[in-house]
CSV table of C-alpha atoms in Angstrom, one decimal:
chain,number,residue,atom,x,y,z
I,22,ALA,CA,-24.2,-33.9,18.1
I,23,ALA,CA,-20.8,-35.4,18.9
I,24,VAL,CA,-19.2,-32.1,19.7
I,25,GLY,CA,-21.0,-28.8,20.1
I,26,LEU,CA,-21.1,-25.4,21.7
I,27,GLN,CA,-23.3,-25.0,24.8
I,28,SER,CA,-24.6,-28.5,24.7
I,29,ARG,CA,-24.5,-31.1,27.5
I,30,PRO,CA,-21.0,-32.6,27.2
I,31,ARG,CA,-20.6,-36.3,26.4
I,32,GLU,CA,-19.6,-38.4,29.4
I,33,ASP,CA,-16.8,-39.9,27.3
I,34,LEU,CA,-15.7,-36.8,25.5
I,35,ASP,CA,-12.1,-36.8,26.8
I,36,HIS,CA,-11.6,-40.4,25.8
I,37,ALA,CA,-13.4,-39.9,22.5
I,38,LEU,CA,-11.0,-37.0,21.7
I,39,LEU,CA,-8.0,-39.1,22.7
I,40,ASP,CA,-9.2,-41.9,20.3
I,41,LEU,CA,-9.8,-39.3,17.6
I,42,GLY,CA,-6.3,-37.9,18.0
I,43,ALA,CA,-4.8,-41.4,17.8
I,44,ALA,CA,-6.8,-42.1,14.6
I,45,LEU,CA,-5.7,-38.8,13.1
I,46,TYR,CA,-2.0,-39.6,13.8
I,47,ARG,CA,-2.3,-43.1,12.3
I,48,ARG,CA,-3.7,-41.5,9.1
I,49,PHE,CA,-1.0,-38.8,9.2
I,50,ASP,CA,1.7,-41.5,9.5
I,51,ALA,CA,0.3,-43.4,6.6
I,52,ASP,CA,0.1,-40.2,4.5
I,53,ARG,CA,3.5,-38.9,5.4
I,54,ALA,CA,5.1,-42.2,4.3
I,55,GLY,CA,4.0,-41.4,0.8
I,56,LEU,CA,5.7,-38.0,0.7
I,57,ALA,CA,9.1,-37.6,-1.0
I,58,PRO,CA,12.0,-36.7,1.3
I,59,GLY,CA,12.2,-33.0,2.1
I,60,ARG,CA,8.5,-32.4,1.6
I,61,LEU,CA,7.6,-32.3,5.3
I,62,VAL,CA,9.1,-30.4,8.2
I,63,ASP,CA,8.5,-31.3,11.9
I,64,VAL,CA,8.6,-28.3,14.2
I,65,ARG,CA,8.5,-28.4,18.0
I,66,TYR,CA,5.8,-26.2,19.5
I,67,GLU,CA,8.3,-24.7,21.9
I,68,ASP,CA,10.5,-23.6,19.1
I,69,LEU,CA,7.6,-22.0,17.2
I,70,ALA,CA,6.3,-20.3,20.3
I,71,GLN,CA,9.8,-19.0,21.4
I,72,ASP,CA,10.8,-17.6,18.0
I,73,PRO,CA,8.1,-17.8,15.4
I,74,ALA,CA,10.0,-15.7,12.9
I,75,ALA,CA,13.0,-18.0,13.0
I,76,ALA,CA,10.9,-21.2,13.0
I,77,LEU,CA,8.8,-20.1,10.0
I,78,GLY,CA,11.9,-18.9,8.1
I,79,GLY,CA,13.5,-22.3,8.8
I,80,ILE,CA,10.5,-24.1,7.5
I,81,TYR,CA,10.5,-22.1,4.3
I,82,ASP,CA,14.3,-22.7,3.9
I,83,ARG,CA,14.1,-26.5,4.6
I,84,LEU,CA,11.2,-26.9,2.1
I,85,GLY,CA,13.2,-24.9,-0.5
I,86,LEU,CA,10.4,-22.4,-0.8
I,87,PRO,CA,11.1,-19.0,-2.5
I,88,HIS,CA,11.7,-15.9,-0.4
I,89,ALA,CA,12.6,-17.8,2.8
I,90,GLY,CA,14.6,-14.7,3.9
I,91,ARG,CA,11.6,-12.5,3.7
I,92,ILE,CA,9.5,-14.5,6.1
I,93,PRO,CA,11.2,-13.5,9.5
I,94,PRO,CA,10.7,-9.8,9.0
I,95,LEU,CA,7.1,-10.3,7.9
I,96,VAL,CA,6.4,-12.4,11.0
I,97,GLU,CA,8.1,-9.9,13.3
I,98,ALA,CA,6.1,-7.0,11.8
I,99,TYR,CA,2.9,-9.0,12.3
I,100,ARG,CA,3.8,-9.8,15.9
I,101,ALA,CA,4.5,-6.1,16.5
I,102,GLN,CA,1.1,-5.3,15.2
I,103,VAL,CA,-0.9,-7.8,17.2
I,104,GLY,CA,1.1,-7.9,20.4
I,105,ALA,CA,2.4,-10.7,22.5
I,106,TYR,CA,0.8,-14.1,22.4
I,107,ARG,CA,0.1,-15.8,25.7
I,108,PRO,CA,-1.0,-19.5,25.3
I,109,ALA,CA,-3.7,-20.9,27.5
I,110,VAL,CA,-2.6,-23.2,30.3
I,111,HIS,CA,-4.5,-26.4,30.9
I,112,GLU,CA,-3.8,-28.9,33.7
I,113,PRO,CA,-5.7,-32.1,33.2
I,114,CYS,CA,-6.8,-34.1,36.2
I,115,PRO,CA,-4.7,-37.1,37.3
I,116,GLU,CA,-7.1,-39.6,35.7
I,117,LEU,CA,-7.0,-37.8,32.3
I,118,ARG,CA,-3.2,-37.4,32.6
I,119,ARG,CA,-2.9,-41.2,33.0
I,120,ALA,CA,-5.2,-41.8,30.0
I,121,ILE,CA,-3.1,-39.3,27.9
I,122,ALA,CA,0.1,-41.0,28.9
I,123,GLN,CA,-1.3,-44.5,28.2
I,124,ARG,CA,-2.6,-43.6,24.7
I,125,TRP,CA,-0.1,-41.0,23.5
I,126,SER,CA,3.3,-42.1,25.0
I,127,GLY,CA,4.5,-43.4,21.6
I,128,TYR,CA,3.8,-40.1,19.9
I,129,ALA,CA,5.2,-38.1,22.7
I,130,ALA,CA,8.4,-40.1,22.7
I,131,ARG,CA,8.8,-39.8,18.9
I,132,TYR,CA,8.7,-36.0,19.2
I,133,GLY,CA,10.8,-35.8,22.4
I,134,TYR,CA,8.1,-35.2,25.0
I,135,SER,CA,7.4,-37.0,28.2
I,136,LEU,CA,3.9,-37.8,29.4
I,137,ASP,CA,4.8,-39.4,32.7
I,138,SER,CA,1.8,-39.2,35.0
I,139,PRO,CA,2.3,-37.6,38.3
I,140,ALA,CA,1.8,-39.9,41.3
I,141,ALA,CA,-1.8,-40.2,42.2
């Protein structure tokens, strides 16, 4: 199996996933070019994580979806029910950081992120 649970990991798994991600973005770019203006909203992860109610309400509003004003209170009620979300923190090794920076710098720059590798 290419990817699986509790199996011996592929030696090239990190690089295979980077290649897969690049292929997915190439396909996404091709598909998004066919969408009419106003049919897609880009959202920064930090904005969504900091204030999901406002971010989701803004998405509904920008897409012209009905009931955009109802979304923030629903999200806040859900968050109150499930509690605070704490994202996992991952720090790739220097070699993997360099590979990510090499393969993903164009995507990162497009969305306002920096993938500068730390000094080895």
